[in-house]
PDB file of C-alpha atoms and ligand atoms in Angstrom:
ATOM      1  CA  MET A 998     -17.661 140.324  60.542  1.00 91.00           C
ATOM      2  CA  THR A 999     -17.073 140.763  64.257  1.00 97.00           C
ATOM      3  CA  ILE A1000     -18.866 143.645  65.911  1.00 98.00           C
ATOM      4  CA  THR A1001     -17.019 145.293  68.803  1.00 98.00           C
ATOM      5  CA  ILE A1002     -18.480 147.968  71.028  1.00 98.00           C
ATOM      6  CA  THR A1003     -16.896 149.893  73.877  1.00 98.00           C
ATOM      7  CA  ALA A1004     -18.278 150.304  77.388  1.00 98.00           C
ATOM      8  CA  PHE A1005     -17.182 151.545  80.788  1.00 97.00           C
ATOM      9  CA  GLU A1006     -14.784 149.259  82.632  1.00 96.00           C
ATOM     10  CA  ARG A1007     -16.512 150.553  85.786  1.00 94.00           C
ATOM     11  CA  SER A1008     -19.838 152.160  85.040  1.00 94.00           C
ATOM     12  CA  PRO A1009     -20.626 155.031  87.422  1.00 93.00           C
ATOM     13  CA  ASP A1010     -24.243 153.815  87.541  1.00 92.00           C
ATOM     14  CA  GLY A1011     -23.161 150.624  89.341  1.00 91.00           C
ATOM     15  CA  GLY A1012     -24.841 148.336  86.794  1.00 93.00           C
ATOM     16  CA  ARG A1013     -28.262 149.980  86.556  1.00 96.00           C
ATOM     17  CA  GLY A1014     -28.018 149.849  82.779  1.00 96.00           C
ATOM     18  CA  LEU A1015     -28.087 153.625  82.363  1.00 96.00           C
ATOM     19  CA  ALA A1016     -24.799 154.021  80.500  1.00 97.00           C
ATOM     20  CA  ARG A1017     -25.401 154.244  76.787  1.00 98.00           C
ATOM     21  CA  ASP A1018     -23.764 150.972  75.802  1.00 98.00           C
ATOM     22  CA  THR A1019     -26.964 149.310  77.088  1.00 98.00           C
ATOM     23  CA  ARG A1020     -29.072 150.668  74.203  1.00 98.00           C
ATOM     24  CA  VAL A1021     -26.516 149.431  71.665  1.00 98.00           C
ATOM     25  CA  ARG A1022     -26.356 146.021  73.333  1.00 98.00           C
ATOM     26  CA  TRP A1023     -30.184 145.951  73.298  1.00 98.00           C
ATOM     27  CA  ALA A1024     -30.330 146.734  69.568  1.00 98.00           C
ATOM     28  CA  LEU A1025     -27.788 144.001  68.806  1.00 98.00           C
ATOM     29  CA  GLU A1026     -29.718 141.529  70.941  1.00 98.00           C
ATOM     30  CA  GLU A1027     -32.999 142.418  69.196  1.00 98.00           C
ATOM     31  CA  VAL A1028     -31.520 141.616  65.780  1.00 98.00           C
ATOM     32  CA  GLY A1029     -29.595 138.573  67.013  1.00 98.00           C
ATOM     33  CA  GLN A1030     -26.100 139.852  66.250  1.00 98.00           C
ATOM     34  CA  PRO A1031     -23.288 138.627  68.507  1.00 98.00           C
ATOM     35  CA  TYR A1032     -20.844 141.286  69.635  1.00 98.00           C
ATOM     36  CA  GLU A1033     -17.683 141.750  71.620  1.00 98.00           C
ATOM     37  CA  VAL A1034     -17.061 144.458  74.183  1.00 98.00           C
ATOM     38  CA  ARG A1035     -13.851 146.367  74.820  1.00 98.00           C
ATOM     39  CA  LEU A1036     -13.942 147.831  78.315  1.00 97.00           C
ATOM     40  CA  LEU A1037     -12.325 151.197  78.898  1.00 98.00           C
ATOM     41  CA  SER A1038     -11.174 153.119  81.922  1.00 97.00           C
ATOM     42  CA  PHE A1039     -11.952 156.850  82.043  1.00 97.00           C
ATOM     43  CA  ARG A1040      -8.276 157.490  81.314  1.00 97.00           C
ATOM     44  CA  ALA A1041      -8.219 155.224  78.258  1.00 98.00           C
ATOM     45  CA  MET A1042     -11.320 156.990  76.899  1.00 98.00           C
ATOM     46  CA  LYS A1043      -9.301 160.209  76.627  1.00 98.00           C
ATOM     47  CA  GLU A1044      -6.231 158.635  75.007  1.00 98.00           C
ATOM     48  CA  PRO A1045      -5.449 158.943  71.285  1.00 98.00           C
ATOM     49  CA  ALA A1046      -6.403 155.354  70.397  1.00 98.00           C
ATOM     50  CA  HIS A1047      -9.973 155.894  71.611  1.00 98.00           C
ATOM     51  CA  LEU A1048     -10.181 159.523  70.474  1.00 98.00           C
ATOM     52  CA  ALA A1049      -9.519 158.261  66.946  1.00 98.00           C
ATOM     53  CA  LEU A1050     -12.797 156.329  67.235  1.00 98.00           C
ATOM     54  CA  HIS A1051     -14.738 158.854  69.285  1.00 98.00           C
ATOM     55  CA  PRO A1052     -13.837 162.543  68.947  1.00 98.00           C
ATOM     56  CA  PHE A1053     -15.412 163.354  72.318  1.00 98.00           C
ATOM     57  CA  GLY A1054     -13.692 160.555  74.227  1.00 98.00           C
ATOM     58  CA  GLN A1055     -16.900 158.814  75.233  1.00 98.00           C
ATOM     59  CA  ILE A1056     -18.505 155.378  75.116  1.00 98.00           C
ATOM     60  CA  PRO A1057     -20.026 153.603  73.320  1.00 98.00           C
ATOM     61  CA  THR A1058     -18.340 153.136  69.966  1.00 98.00           C
ATOM     62  CA  TYR A1059     -19.069 150.493  67.340  1.00 98.00           C
ATOM     63  CA  GLU A1060     -16.577 148.769  65.064  1.00 98.00           C
ATOM     64  CA  GLU A1061     -17.392 146.351  62.285  1.00 98.00           C
ATOM     65  CA  GLY A1062     -14.657 145.665  59.752  1.00 97.00           C
ATOM     66  CA  ASP A1063     -13.541 149.032  58.382  1.00 97.00           C
ATOM     67  CA  LEU A1064     -16.550 150.852  59.810  1.00 98.00           C
ATOM     68  CA  ALA A1065     -16.184 152.782  63.065  1.00 98.00           C
ATOM     69  CA  LEU A1066     -19.144 154.690  64.496  1.00 98.00           C
ATOM     70  CA  PHE A1067     -19.877 156.811  67.525  1.00 98.00           C
ATOM     71  CA  GLU A1068     -23.190 158.298  68.800  1.00 98.00           C
ATOM     72  CA  THR A1069     -25.820 155.822  69.892  1.00 98.00           C
ATOM     73  CA  GLY A1070     -28.388 157.268  67.478  1.00 98.00           C
ATOM     74  CA  ALA A1071     -26.118 156.533  64.512  1.00 98.00           C
ATOM     75  CA  ILE A1072     -25.127 153.136  65.878  1.00 98.00           C
ATOM     76  CA  VAL A1073     -28.663 151.915  66.581  1.00 98.00           C
ATOM     77  CA  LEU A1074     -29.864 153.236  63.222  1.00 98.00           C
ATOM     78  CA  HIS A1075     -27.024 151.419  61.461  1.00 98.00           C
ATOM     79  CA  VAL A1076     -27.842 148.158  63.248  1.00 98.00           C
ATOM     80  CA  ALA A1077     -31.554 148.592  62.508  1.00 98.00           C
ATOM     81  CA  GLN A1078     -30.953 149.303  58.819  1.00 98.00           C
ATOM     82  CA  ARG A1079     -28.534 146.451  58.338  1.00 97.00           C
ATOM     83  CA  HIS A1080     -30.495 143.722  60.129  1.00 98.00           C
ATOM     84  CA  ALA A1081     -34.169 142.791  60.249  1.00 97.00           C
ATOM     85  CA  GLY A1082     -36.148 143.254  63.435  1.00 97.00           C
ATOM     86  CA  LEU A1083     -36.023 146.916  64.404  1.00 98.00           C
ATOM     87  CA  LEU A1084     -37.560 148.793  61.480  1.00 98.00           C
ATOM     88  CA  PRO A1085     -40.764 148.068  59.562  1.00 98.00           C
ATOM     89  CA  ASP A1086     -40.596 147.055  55.875  1.00 97.00           C
ATOM     90  CA  ASP A1087     -43.104 149.691  54.763  1.00 98.00           C
ATOM     91  CA  ALA A1088     -41.127 152.809  53.740  1.00 98.00           C
ATOM     92  CA  ASP A1089     -43.449 155.316  55.434  1.00 98.00           C
ATOM     93  CA  ALA A1090     -43.632 153.315  58.671  1.00 98.00           C
ATOM     94  CA  ARG A1091     -39.838 153.020  58.577  1.00 98.00           C
ATOM     95  CA  ALA A1092     -39.474 156.793  58.252  1.00 98.00           C
ATOM     96  CA  ARG A1093     -41.851 157.298  61.188  1.00 98.00           C
ATOM     97  CA  ALA A1094     -39.903 154.846  63.360  1.00 98.00           C
ATOM     98  CA  ILE A1095     -36.731 156.799  62.594  1.00 98.00           C
ATOM     99  CA  ALA A1096     -38.560 160.034  63.472  1.00 98.00           C
ATOM    100  CA  TRP A1097     -39.294 158.522  66.913  1.00 98.00           C
ATOM    101  CA  MET A1098     -35.590 157.739  67.337  1.00 98.00           C
ATOM    102  CA  PHE A1099     -34.795 161.391  66.683  1.00 98.00           C
ATOM    103  CA  ALA A1100     -37.610 162.501  68.972  1.00 98.00           C
ATOM    104  CA  ALA A1101     -36.200 160.366  71.774  1.00 98.00           C
ATOM    105  CA  LEU A1102     -32.696 161.796  71.343  1.00 98.00           C
ATOM    106  CA  ASN A1103     -33.442 165.395  70.386  1.00 98.00           C
ATOM    107  CA  THR A1104     -36.691 166.225  72.139  1.00 98.00           C
ATOM    108  CA  VAL A1105     -37.163 163.926  75.129  1.00 98.00           C
ATOM    109  CA  GLU A1106     -33.604 163.167  76.253  1.00 98.00           C
ATOM    110  CA  PRO A1107     -32.327 166.778  76.610  1.00 98.00           C
ATOM    111  CA  PRO A1108     -34.640 167.836  79.478  1.00 98.00           C
ATOM    112  CA  ILE A1109     -34.034 164.483  81.176  1.00 97.00           C
ATOM    113  CA  LEU A1110     -30.273 165.011  80.987  1.00 97.00           C
ATOM    114  CA  GLU A1111     -30.717 168.548  82.228  1.00 96.00           C
ATOM    115  CA  LEU A1112     -32.568 167.191  85.249  1.00 95.00           C
ATOM    116  CA  ALA A1113     -29.840 164.609  85.920  1.00 93.00           C
ATOM    117  CA  ASN A1114     -27.207 167.347  85.719  1.00 92.00           C
ATOM    118  CA  ALA A1115     -29.233 169.666  87.942  1.00 92.00           C
ATOM    119  CA  ARG A1116     -29.506 166.976  90.600  1.00 91.00           C
ATOM    120  CA  LEU A1117     -25.976 165.613  90.359  1.00 90.00           C
ATOM    121  CA  LEU A1118     -23.803 168.569  89.478  1.00 92.00           C
ATOM    122  CA  GLU A1119     -25.648 171.663  90.627  1.00 89.00           C
ATOM    123  CA  SER A1120     -27.092 170.630  93.988  1.00 87.00           C
ATOM    124  CA  GLY A1121     -24.475 172.635  95.901  1.00 88.00           C
ATOM    125  CA  GLU A1122     -25.203 175.888  94.083  1.00 90.00           C
ATOM    126  CA  PRO A1123     -27.102 178.605  95.947  1.00 88.00           C
ATOM    127  CA  TRP A1124     -29.663 178.826  93.101  1.00 92.00           C
ATOM    128  CA  SER A1125     -30.208 175.079  92.625  1.00 89.00           C
ATOM    129  CA  GLU A1126     -33.256 174.787  94.894  1.00 89.00           C
ATOM    130  CA  ALA A1127     -35.036 177.557  92.986  1.00 91.00           C
ATOM    131  CA  ARG A1128     -34.074 176.146  89.573  1.00 94.00           C
ATOM    132  CA  LEU A1129     -34.899 172.470  90.129  1.00 93.00           C
ATOM    133  CA  PRO A1130     -38.715 172.816  89.906  1.00 94.00           C
ATOM    134  CA  LEU A1131     -38.326 174.600  86.561  1.00 96.00           C
ATOM    135  CA  VAL A1132     -36.183 171.804  85.204  1.00 95.00           C
ATOM    136  CA  GLU A1133     -38.630 169.200  86.538  1.00 96.00           C
ATOM    137  CA  ASP A1134     -41.514 171.023  84.861  1.00 96.00           C
ATOM    138  CA  ARG A1135     -39.746 170.846  81.509  1.00 97.00           C
ATOM    139  CA  VAL A1136     -39.425 167.078  81.898  1.00 98.00           C
ATOM    140  CA  ARG A1137     -43.079 166.747  82.955  1.00 98.00           C
ATOM    141  CA  HIS A1138     -44.165 168.790  79.957  1.00 98.00           C
ATOM    142  CA  ARG A1139     -42.505 166.339  77.568  1.00 98.00           C
ATOM    143  CA  LEU A1140     -43.762 163.307  79.489  1.00 98.00           C
ATOM    144  CA  ARG A1141     -47.327 164.628  79.379  1.00 98.00           C
ATOM    145  CA  GLN A1142     -47.101 165.131  75.611  1.00 98.00           C
ATOM    146  CA  LEU A1143     -45.573 161.702  75.059  1.00 98.00           C
ATOM    147  CA  ALA A1144     -48.119 160.008  77.332  1.00 98.00           C
ATOM    148  CA  GLY A1145     -50.893 161.724  75.367  1.00 98.00           C
ATOM    149  CA  ARG A1146     -49.557 160.435  72.062  1.00 98.00           C
ATOM    150  CA  LEU A1147     -48.912 156.882  73.305  1.00 98.00           C
ATOM    151  CA  ASP A1148     -52.351 156.760  74.906  1.00 98.00           C
ATOM    152  CA  GLU A1149     -53.385 153.101  75.317  1.00 97.00           C
ATOM    153  CA  ALA A1150     -51.042 151.728  72.640  1.00 98.00           C
ATOM    154  CA  ASP A1151     -48.256 149.271  73.430  1.00 98.00           C
ATOM    155  CA  TRP A1152     -45.696 151.010  71.198  1.00 98.00           C
ATOM    156  CA  LEU A1153     -45.386 154.424  69.586  1.00 98.00           C
ATOM    157  CA  ASP A1154     -46.281 153.503  66.011  1.00 98.00           C
ATOM    158  CA  GLY A1155     -47.562 149.972  65.433  1.00 97.00           C
ATOM    159  CA  GLY A1156     -45.121 147.223  66.384  1.00 98.00           C
ATOM    160  CA  PHE A1157     -41.993 147.590  68.514  1.00 98.00           C
ATOM    161  CA  SER A1158     -39.265 149.444  66.600  1.00 98.00           C
ATOM    162  CA  ALA A1159     -35.913 151.158  67.025  1.00 98.00           C
ATOM    163  CA  GLY A1160     -37.974 154.253  67.915  1.00 98.00           C
ATOM    164  CA  ASP A1161     -39.345 152.475  70.978  1.00 98.00           C
ATOM    165  CA  LEU A1162     -35.931 151.042  71.842  1.00 98.00           C
ATOM    166  CA  MET A1163     -34.502 154.559  71.927  1.00 98.00           C
ATOM    167  CA  MET A1164     -37.481 156.125  73.709  1.00 98.00           C
ATOM    168  CA  VAL A1165     -37.572 153.471  76.435  1.00 98.00           C
ATOM    169  CA  SER A1166     -33.788 153.780  76.852  1.00 98.00           C
ATOM    170  CA  VAL A1167     -34.139 157.530  77.354  1.00 98.00           C
ATOM    171  CA  LEU A1168     -37.062 157.213  79.790  1.00 98.00           C
ATOM    172  CA  LEU A1169     -35.239 154.610  81.881  1.00 98.00           C
ATOM    173  CA  ARG A1170     -33.019 157.396  83.190  1.00 96.00           C
ATOM    174  CA  LEU A1171     -36.105 158.685  85.068  1.00 96.00           C
ATOM    175  CA  LYS A1172     -36.902 155.411  86.764  1.00 92.00           C
ATOM    176  CA  SER A1173     -35.406 156.313  90.134  1.00 89.00           C
ATOM    177  CA  SER A1174     -37.017 159.786  90.110  1.00 89.00           C
ATOM    178  CA  GLY A1175     -40.562 158.481  90.582  1.00 90.00           C
ATOM    179  CA  MET A1176     -41.699 160.831  87.798  1.00 95.00           C
ATOM    180  CA  LEU A1177     -42.658 158.028  85.426  1.00 96.00           C
ATOM    181  CA  GLY A1178     -45.239 156.878  87.970  1.00 96.00           C
ATOM    182  CA  GLU A1179     -47.139 160.128  87.341  1.00 97.00           C
ATOM    183  CA  TYR A1180     -47.850 158.823  83.823  1.00 97.00           C
ATOM    184  CA  PRO A1181     -49.040 155.220  84.254  1.00 97.00           C
ATOM    185  CA  ASN A1182     -49.132 154.476  80.520  1.00 98.00           C
ATOM    186  CA  LEU A1183     -45.491 155.599  80.192  1.00 98.00           C
ATOM    187  CA  ALA A1184     -44.463 153.543  83.222  1.00 97.00           C
ATOM    188  CA  ALA A1185     -46.168 150.519  81.622  1.00 98.00           C
ATOM    189  CA  TYR A1186     -44.486 151.313  78.275  1.00 98.00           C
ATOM    190  CA  VAL A1187     -41.049 151.333  79.900  1.00 98.00           C
ATOM    191  CA  ALA A1188     -41.854 148.111  81.763  1.00 98.00           C
ATOM    192  CA  ARG A1189     -42.871 146.485  78.436  1.00 98.00           C
ATOM    193  CA  GLY A1190     -39.517 147.480  76.970  1.00 98.00           C
ATOM    194  CA  GLU A1191     -37.631 146.154  79.977  1.00 98.00           C
ATOM    195  CA  ALA A1192     -39.549 142.870  79.792  1.00 98.00           C
ATOM    196  CA  ARG A1193     -38.334 142.121  76.276  1.00 98.00           C
ATOM    197  CA  PRO A1194     -35.922 139.171  76.300  1.00 98.00           C
ATOM    198  CA  ALA A1195     -33.408 141.156  74.233  1.00 98.00           C
ATOM    199  CA  TYR A1196     -33.396 143.964  76.798  1.00 98.00           C
ATOM    200  CA  GLN A1197     -33.002 141.424  79.604  1.00 98.00           C
ATOM    201  CA  ARG A1198     -29.949 139.937  77.900  1.00 98.00           C
ATOM    202  CA  ALA A1199     -28.445 143.382  77.299  1.00 98.00           C
ATOM    203  CA  PHE A1200     -29.066 144.411  80.900  1.00 98.00           C
ATOM    204  CA  ALA A1201     -27.569 141.178  82.262  1.00 98.00           C
ATOM    205  CA  ALA A1202     -24.470 141.594  80.083  1.00 97.00           C
ATOM    206  CA  GLN A1203     -23.719 145.110  81.325  1.00 97.00           C
ATOM    207  CA  LEU A1204     -24.471 144.056  84.909  1.00 97.00           C
ATOM    208  CA  ALA A1205     -21.989 141.189  84.609  1.00 96.00           C
ATOM    209  CA  VAL A1206     -19.263 143.712  83.733  1.00 94.00           C
ATOM    210  CA  CYS A1207     -20.125 145.727  86.781  1.00 90.00           C
ATOM    211  CA  ALA A1208     -20.202 142.681  89.057  1.00 90.00           C
ATOM    212  CA  ALA A1209     -16.785 141.566  87.752  1.00 90.00           C
ATOM    213  CA  SER A1210     -15.282 145.023  88.245  1.00 84.00           C
ATOM    214  CA  HIS A1211     -16.386 145.091  91.875  1.00 73.00           C
ATOM    215  CA  ARG A1212     -15.309 141.527  92.686  1.00 69.00           C
ATOM    216  CA  PRO A1213     -12.187 141.443  94.873  1.00 61.00           C
ATOM    217  CA  ALA A1214      -9.116 140.177  93.005  1.00 54.00           C
ATOM    218  CA  ASP A1215      -8.186 136.486  93.667  1.00 51.00           C
TER     219      ASP A1215
HETATM  220  N1  GTB B2620     -24.595 161.535  72.585  1.00 67.70           N
HETATM  221  C1  GTB B2620     -23.695 160.454  72.925  1.00 67.70           C
HETATM  222  C2  GTB B2620     -24.307 159.104  72.510  1.00 67.70           C
HETATM  223  O1  GTB B2620     -25.549 158.996  72.497  1.00 67.70           O
HETATM  224  O2  GTB B2620     -23.551 158.190  72.173  1.00 67.70           O
HETATM  225  C3  GTB B2620     -23.448 160.529  74.413  1.00 67.70           C
HETATM  226  C4  GTB B2620     -22.429 159.519  74.878  1.00 67.70           C
HETATM  227  C5  GTB B2620     -22.183 159.659  76.372  1.00 67.70           C
HETATM  228  O3  GTB B2620     -22.726 160.543  77.056  1.00 67.70           O
HETATM  229  N2  GTB B2620     -21.365 158.754  76.914  1.00 67.70           N
HETATM  230  C6  GTB B2620     -21.062 158.791  78.310  1.00 67.70           C
HETATM  231  C7  GTB B2620     -19.563 158.942  78.505  1.00 67.70           C
HETATM  232  O4  GTB B2620     -18.785 158.351  77.818  1.00 67.70           O
HETATM  233  C8  GTB B2620     -21.488 157.482  78.961  1.00 67.70           C
HETATM  234  S1  GTB B2620     -23.241 157.247  78.902  1.00 67.70           S
HETATM  235  N3  GTB B2620     -19.184 159.746  79.511  1.00 67.70           N
HETATM  236  C9  GTB B2620     -17.817 159.922  79.872  1.00 67.70           C
HETATM  237  C10 GTB B2620     -17.254 161.239  79.427  1.00 67.70           C
HETATM  238  O5  GTB B2620     -17.947 162.019  78.739  1.00 67.70           O
HETATM  239  O6  GTB B2620     -16.101 161.493  79.802  1.00 67.70           O
HETATM  240  C11 GTB B2620     -23.810 158.587  79.978  1.00 67.70           C
HETATM  241  C12 GTB B2620     -24.067 158.131  81.385  1.00 67.70           C
HETATM  242  C13 GTB B2620     -23.055 158.131  82.311  1.00 67.70           C
HETATM  243  C14 GTB B2620     -23.333 157.765  83.626  1.00 67.70           C
HETATM  244  C15 GTB B2620     -24.617 157.411  83.983  1.00 67.70           C
HETATM  245  N4  GTB B2620     -24.900 157.053  85.318  1.00 67.70           N
HETATM  246  O7  GTB B2620     -23.992 156.998  86.161  1.00 67.70           O
HETATM  247  O8  GTB B2620     -26.076 156.835  85.667  1.00 67.70           O
HETATM  248  C16 GTB B2620     -25.622 157.392  83.035  1.00 67.70           C
HETATM  249  C17 GTB B2620     -25.330 157.765  81.727  1.00 67.70           C
END
């Protein structure tokens, strides 16, 4: 059955792979599933046809036959459960890998998003300069805890899993901040994720969309 995901027609990140379709592409590449992409303008994302798939008018979505999903956590988990390659066979190890997916989305991503919002959306506010260090400290707190748990290991719990895919995806948002460099084992962890051939293919695919959208019309 054909898998179709949605992505930005013109990603605001200019092809840096930070929009959330990249993590879905990565998961599909890891398990060797081909997929198609429907590109959407910001306007189309808020129209009824897309809102029927995604109640919040966002990307990415995932369609496969009669199944339509939104939320990258649900999508990556579905892909990982349906195809071999992203979750261990052992039931306990599988549960732990899923716990790391939730940790990435519920515990590590929120302060990182808060920092992105503070820098992008609040920089003009009179209180932003005083608030920013507090927001940065909340990110550093989580990074310190995560770095402590990862220690010298390559991946969070044994072999690479959907938990690592999600955690690396979340941490990538910090790449330009320089903060990852304060935790060398986390910087190396992210680099290991980025070096995976499946990630490289996913990154190249989203970059190709961006390159095409910025190419002058013939
Ligand atoms: N919790 C949802 C999920 O995980 O699927 C969040 C989905 C989401 O935030 N989608 C964003 C979106 O559709 C795109 S990825 N936004 C449009 C809207 O809400 O109207 C978030 C994103 C956007 C831009 C950058 N960037 O420019 O660097 C990075 C990440």
